[in-house]
PDB file of C-alpha atoms in Angstrom:
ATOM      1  CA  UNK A   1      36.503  62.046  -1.304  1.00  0.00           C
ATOM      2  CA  UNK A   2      39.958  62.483  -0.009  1.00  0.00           C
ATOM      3  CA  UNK A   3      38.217  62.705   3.795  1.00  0.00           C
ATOM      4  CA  UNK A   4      36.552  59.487   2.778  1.00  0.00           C
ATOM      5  CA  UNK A   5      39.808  58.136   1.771  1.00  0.00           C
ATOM      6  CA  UNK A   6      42.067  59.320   4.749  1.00  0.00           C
ATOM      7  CA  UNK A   7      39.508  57.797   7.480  1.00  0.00           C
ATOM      8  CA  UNK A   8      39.703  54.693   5.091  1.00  0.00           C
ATOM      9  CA  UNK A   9      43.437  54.595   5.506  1.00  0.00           C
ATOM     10  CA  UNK A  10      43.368  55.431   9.383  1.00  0.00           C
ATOM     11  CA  UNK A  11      40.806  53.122  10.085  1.00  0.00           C
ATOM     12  CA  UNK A  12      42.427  50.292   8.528  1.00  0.00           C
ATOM     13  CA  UNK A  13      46.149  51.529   9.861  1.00  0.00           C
ATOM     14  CA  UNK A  14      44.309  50.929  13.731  1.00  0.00           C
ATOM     15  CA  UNK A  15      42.179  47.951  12.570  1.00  0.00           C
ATOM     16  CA  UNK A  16      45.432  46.202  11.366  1.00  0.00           C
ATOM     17  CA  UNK A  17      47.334  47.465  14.781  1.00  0.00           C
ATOM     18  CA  UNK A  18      44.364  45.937  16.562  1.00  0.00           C
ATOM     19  CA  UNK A  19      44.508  42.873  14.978  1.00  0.00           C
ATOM     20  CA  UNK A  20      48.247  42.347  15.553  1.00  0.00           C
ATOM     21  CA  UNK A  21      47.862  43.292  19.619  1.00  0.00           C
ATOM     22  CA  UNK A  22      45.347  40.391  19.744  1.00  0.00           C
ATOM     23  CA  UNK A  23      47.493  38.012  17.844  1.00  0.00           C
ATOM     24  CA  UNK A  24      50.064  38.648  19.769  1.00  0.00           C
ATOM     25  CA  UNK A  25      48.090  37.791  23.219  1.00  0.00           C
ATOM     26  CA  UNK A  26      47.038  34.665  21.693  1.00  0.00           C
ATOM     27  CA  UNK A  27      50.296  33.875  20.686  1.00  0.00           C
ATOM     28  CA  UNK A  28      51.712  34.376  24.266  1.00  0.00           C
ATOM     29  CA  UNK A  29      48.361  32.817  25.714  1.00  0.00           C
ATOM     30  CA  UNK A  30      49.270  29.921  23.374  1.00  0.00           C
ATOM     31  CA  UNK A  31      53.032  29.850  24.370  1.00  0.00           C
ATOM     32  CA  UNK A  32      52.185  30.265  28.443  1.00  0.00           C
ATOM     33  CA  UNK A  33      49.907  27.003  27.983  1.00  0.00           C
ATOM     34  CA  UNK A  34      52.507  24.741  26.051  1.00  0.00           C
ATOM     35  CA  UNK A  35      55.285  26.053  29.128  1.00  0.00           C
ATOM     36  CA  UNK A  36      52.477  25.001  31.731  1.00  0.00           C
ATOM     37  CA  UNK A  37      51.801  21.341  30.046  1.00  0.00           C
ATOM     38  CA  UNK A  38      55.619  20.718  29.625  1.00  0.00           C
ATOM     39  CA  UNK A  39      56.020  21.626  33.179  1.00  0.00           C
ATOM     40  CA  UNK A  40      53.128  19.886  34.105  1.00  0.00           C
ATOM     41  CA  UNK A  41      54.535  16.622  32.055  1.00  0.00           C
ATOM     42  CA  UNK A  42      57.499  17.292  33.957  1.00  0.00           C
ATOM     43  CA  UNK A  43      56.336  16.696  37.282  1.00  0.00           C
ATOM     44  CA  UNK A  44      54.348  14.192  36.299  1.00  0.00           C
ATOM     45  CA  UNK A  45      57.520  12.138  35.185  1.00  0.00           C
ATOM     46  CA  UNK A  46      57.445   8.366  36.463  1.00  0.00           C
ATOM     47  CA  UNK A  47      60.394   8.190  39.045  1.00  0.00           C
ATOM     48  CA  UNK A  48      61.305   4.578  38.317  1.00  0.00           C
ATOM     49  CA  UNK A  49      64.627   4.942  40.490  1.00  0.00           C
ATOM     50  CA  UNK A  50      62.141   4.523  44.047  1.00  0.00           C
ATOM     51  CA  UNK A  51      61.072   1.566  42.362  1.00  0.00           C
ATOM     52  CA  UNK A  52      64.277   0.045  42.243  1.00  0.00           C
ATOM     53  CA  UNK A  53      66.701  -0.913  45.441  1.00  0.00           C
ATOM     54  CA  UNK A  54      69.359   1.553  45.747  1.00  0.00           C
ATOM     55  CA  UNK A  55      72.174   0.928  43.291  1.00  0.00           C
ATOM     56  CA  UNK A  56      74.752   2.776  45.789  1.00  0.00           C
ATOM     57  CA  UNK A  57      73.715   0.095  48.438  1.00  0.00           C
ATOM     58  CA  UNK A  58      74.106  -3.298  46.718  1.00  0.00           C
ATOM     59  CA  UNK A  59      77.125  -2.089  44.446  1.00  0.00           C
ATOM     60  CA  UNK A  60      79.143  -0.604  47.220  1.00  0.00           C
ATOM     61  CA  UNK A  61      82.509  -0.030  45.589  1.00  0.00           C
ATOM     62  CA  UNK A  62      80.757  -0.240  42.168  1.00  0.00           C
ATOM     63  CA  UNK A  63      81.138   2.880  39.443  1.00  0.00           C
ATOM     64  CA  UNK A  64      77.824   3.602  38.643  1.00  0.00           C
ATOM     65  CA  UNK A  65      77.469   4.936  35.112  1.00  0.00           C
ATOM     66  CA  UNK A  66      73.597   7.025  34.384  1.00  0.00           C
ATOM     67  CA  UNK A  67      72.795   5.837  30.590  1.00  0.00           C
ATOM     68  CA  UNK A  68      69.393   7.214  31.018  1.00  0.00           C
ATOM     69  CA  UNK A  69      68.073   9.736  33.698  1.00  0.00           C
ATOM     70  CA  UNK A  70      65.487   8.772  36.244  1.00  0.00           C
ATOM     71  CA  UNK A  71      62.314  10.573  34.914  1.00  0.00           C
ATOM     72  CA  UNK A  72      61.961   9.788  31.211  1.00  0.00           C
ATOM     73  CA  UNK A  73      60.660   7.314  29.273  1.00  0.00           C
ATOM     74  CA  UNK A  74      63.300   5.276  31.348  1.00  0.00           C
ATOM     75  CA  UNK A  75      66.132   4.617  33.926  1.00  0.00           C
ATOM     76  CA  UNK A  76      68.841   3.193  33.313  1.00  0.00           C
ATOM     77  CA  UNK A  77      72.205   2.775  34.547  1.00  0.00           C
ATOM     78  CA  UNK A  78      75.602   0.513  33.882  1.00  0.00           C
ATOM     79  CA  UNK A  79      78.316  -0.596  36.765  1.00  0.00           C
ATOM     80  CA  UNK A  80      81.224  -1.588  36.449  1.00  0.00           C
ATOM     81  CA  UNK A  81      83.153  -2.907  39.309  1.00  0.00           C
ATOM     82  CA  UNK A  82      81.180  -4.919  40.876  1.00  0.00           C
ATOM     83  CA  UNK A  83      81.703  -7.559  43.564  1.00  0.00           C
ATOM     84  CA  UNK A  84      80.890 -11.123  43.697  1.00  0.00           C
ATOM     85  CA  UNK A  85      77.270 -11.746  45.364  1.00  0.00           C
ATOM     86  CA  UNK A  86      76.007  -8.015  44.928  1.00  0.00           C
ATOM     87  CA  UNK A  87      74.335  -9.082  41.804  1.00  0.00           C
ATOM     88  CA  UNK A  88      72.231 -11.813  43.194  1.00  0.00           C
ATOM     89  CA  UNK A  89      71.105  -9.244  46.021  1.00  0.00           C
ATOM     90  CA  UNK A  90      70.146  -7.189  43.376  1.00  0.00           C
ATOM     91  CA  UNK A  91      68.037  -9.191  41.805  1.00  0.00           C
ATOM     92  CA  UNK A  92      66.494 -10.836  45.662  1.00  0.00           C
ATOM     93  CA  UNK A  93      65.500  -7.328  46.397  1.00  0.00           C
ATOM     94  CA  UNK A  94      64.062  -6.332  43.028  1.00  0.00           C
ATOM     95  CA  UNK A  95      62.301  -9.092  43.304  1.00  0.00           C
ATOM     96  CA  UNK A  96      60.862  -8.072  47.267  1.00  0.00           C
ATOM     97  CA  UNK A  97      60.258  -4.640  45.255  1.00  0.00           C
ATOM     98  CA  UNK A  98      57.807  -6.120  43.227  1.00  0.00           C
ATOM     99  CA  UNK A  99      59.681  -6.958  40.200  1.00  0.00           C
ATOM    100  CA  UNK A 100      58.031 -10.745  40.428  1.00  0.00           C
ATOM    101  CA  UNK A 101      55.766 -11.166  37.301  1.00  0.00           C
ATOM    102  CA  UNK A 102      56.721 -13.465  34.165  1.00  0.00           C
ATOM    103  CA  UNK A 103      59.919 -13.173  35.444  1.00  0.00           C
ATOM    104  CA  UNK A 104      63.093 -14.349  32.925  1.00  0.00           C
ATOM    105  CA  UNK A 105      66.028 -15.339  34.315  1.00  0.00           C
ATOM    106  CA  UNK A 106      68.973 -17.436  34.059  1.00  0.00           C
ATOM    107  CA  UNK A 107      72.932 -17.722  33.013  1.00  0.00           C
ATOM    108  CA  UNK A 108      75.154 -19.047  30.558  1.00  0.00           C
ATOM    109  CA  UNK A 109      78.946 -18.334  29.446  1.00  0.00           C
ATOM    110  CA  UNK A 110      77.962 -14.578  28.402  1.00  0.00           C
ATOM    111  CA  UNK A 111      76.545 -13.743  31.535  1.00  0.00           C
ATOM    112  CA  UNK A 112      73.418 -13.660  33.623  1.00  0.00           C
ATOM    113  CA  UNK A 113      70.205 -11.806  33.029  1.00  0.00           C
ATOM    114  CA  UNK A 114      67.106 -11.451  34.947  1.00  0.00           C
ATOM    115  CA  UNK A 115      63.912  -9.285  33.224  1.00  0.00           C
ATOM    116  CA  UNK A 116      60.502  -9.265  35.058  1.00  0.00           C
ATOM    117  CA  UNK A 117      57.410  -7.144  35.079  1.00  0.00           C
ATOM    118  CA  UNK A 118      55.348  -5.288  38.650  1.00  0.00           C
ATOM    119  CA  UNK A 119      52.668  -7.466  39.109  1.00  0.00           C
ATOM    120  CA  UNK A 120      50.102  -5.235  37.432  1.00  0.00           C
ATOM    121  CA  UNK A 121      52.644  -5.400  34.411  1.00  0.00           C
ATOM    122  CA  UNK A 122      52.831  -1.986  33.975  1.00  0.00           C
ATOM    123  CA  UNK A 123      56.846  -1.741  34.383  1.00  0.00           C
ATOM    124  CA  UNK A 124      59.638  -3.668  33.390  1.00  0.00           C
ATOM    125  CA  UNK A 125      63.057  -4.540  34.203  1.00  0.00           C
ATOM    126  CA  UNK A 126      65.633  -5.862  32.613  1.00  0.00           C
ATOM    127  CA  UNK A 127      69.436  -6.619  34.531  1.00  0.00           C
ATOM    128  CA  UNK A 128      71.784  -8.126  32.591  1.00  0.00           C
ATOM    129  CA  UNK A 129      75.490  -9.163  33.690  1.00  0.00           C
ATOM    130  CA  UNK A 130      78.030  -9.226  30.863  1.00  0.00           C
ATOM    131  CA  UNK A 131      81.062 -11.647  31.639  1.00  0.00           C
ATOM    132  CA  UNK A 132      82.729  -9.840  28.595  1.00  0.00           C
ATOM    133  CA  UNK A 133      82.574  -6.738  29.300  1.00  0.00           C
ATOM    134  CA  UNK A 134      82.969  -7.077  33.026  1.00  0.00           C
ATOM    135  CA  UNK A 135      79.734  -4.481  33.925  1.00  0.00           C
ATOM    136  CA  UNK A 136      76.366  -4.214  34.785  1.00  0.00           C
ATOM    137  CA  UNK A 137      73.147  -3.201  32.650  1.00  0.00           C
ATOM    138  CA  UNK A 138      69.826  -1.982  34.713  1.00  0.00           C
ATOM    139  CA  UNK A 139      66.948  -0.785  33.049  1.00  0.00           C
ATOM    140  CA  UNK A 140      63.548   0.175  33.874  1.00  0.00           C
ATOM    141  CA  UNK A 141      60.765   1.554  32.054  1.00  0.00           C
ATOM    142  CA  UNK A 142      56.701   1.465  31.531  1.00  0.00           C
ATOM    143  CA  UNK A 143      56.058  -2.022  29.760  1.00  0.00           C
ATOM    144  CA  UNK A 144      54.750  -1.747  26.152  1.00  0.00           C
ATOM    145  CA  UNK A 145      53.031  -5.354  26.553  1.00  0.00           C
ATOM    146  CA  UNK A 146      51.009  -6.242  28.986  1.00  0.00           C
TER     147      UNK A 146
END
């Protein structure tokens, strides 16, 4: 009875090891695959900054302020700074870029704004110009309507 009882004991002392070695391997198995898909998701990131002319260009002397990194769910960006003109070449070339669908634009005493869609509406952009607070708001991401 006692030999019946100690290969009890030892078998379930190496059954229990056993089971914890295999958890563990799933459990790194598990953890490897979530690192692969966020790195995966990572390089897969929408790089909405070479959709857009290049700030550094068109706002020469401008201070160019990252709100958002390039890469996310969106870009976006503020200067301050600017110079008169560089705004409406802005918007010309965004709109050569392909920023040309149900486009919104216009002015009054706040400011000026322009917002427009790719022509498969699958990204937006919104620019606005605030008189008040003297700067520059750019912002692209993937549209939520189409």
């Amino acid at each position: 009875m006692k030999k019946l009882k100690l290969l009890l004991a030892a078998f379930m002392v190496f059954g229990l090891v056993g089971c914890s070695s295999g958890s563990s391997d799933t459990q790194t198995k598990e953890n490897q695959a979530k690192e692969n898909e966020v790195t995966e998701n990572k390089s897969e990131d929408i790089q909405y900054a070479s959709m857009l002319p290049n700030e550094k260009e068109y706002f020469k002397n401008g201070e160019i302020t990252t709100i958002d990194a390039d890469g996310g769910k969106q870009y976006a960006f503020r200067v301050e700074n600017y110079q008169d003109g560089e705004y409406e070449a802005y918007i010309e070339k965004c709109k050569e870029m392909g920023f040309n669908t149900d486009v919104n634009e216009g002015k009054n005493d706040g400011g000026k704004w322009f917002n427009a869609y790719t022509s498969d509406k699958e990204y937006y952009l919104s620019v606005m110009l605030g008189n008040e607070i003297e700067a520059i708001d750019i912002s692209c991401k993937t549209a939520t309507k189409k």
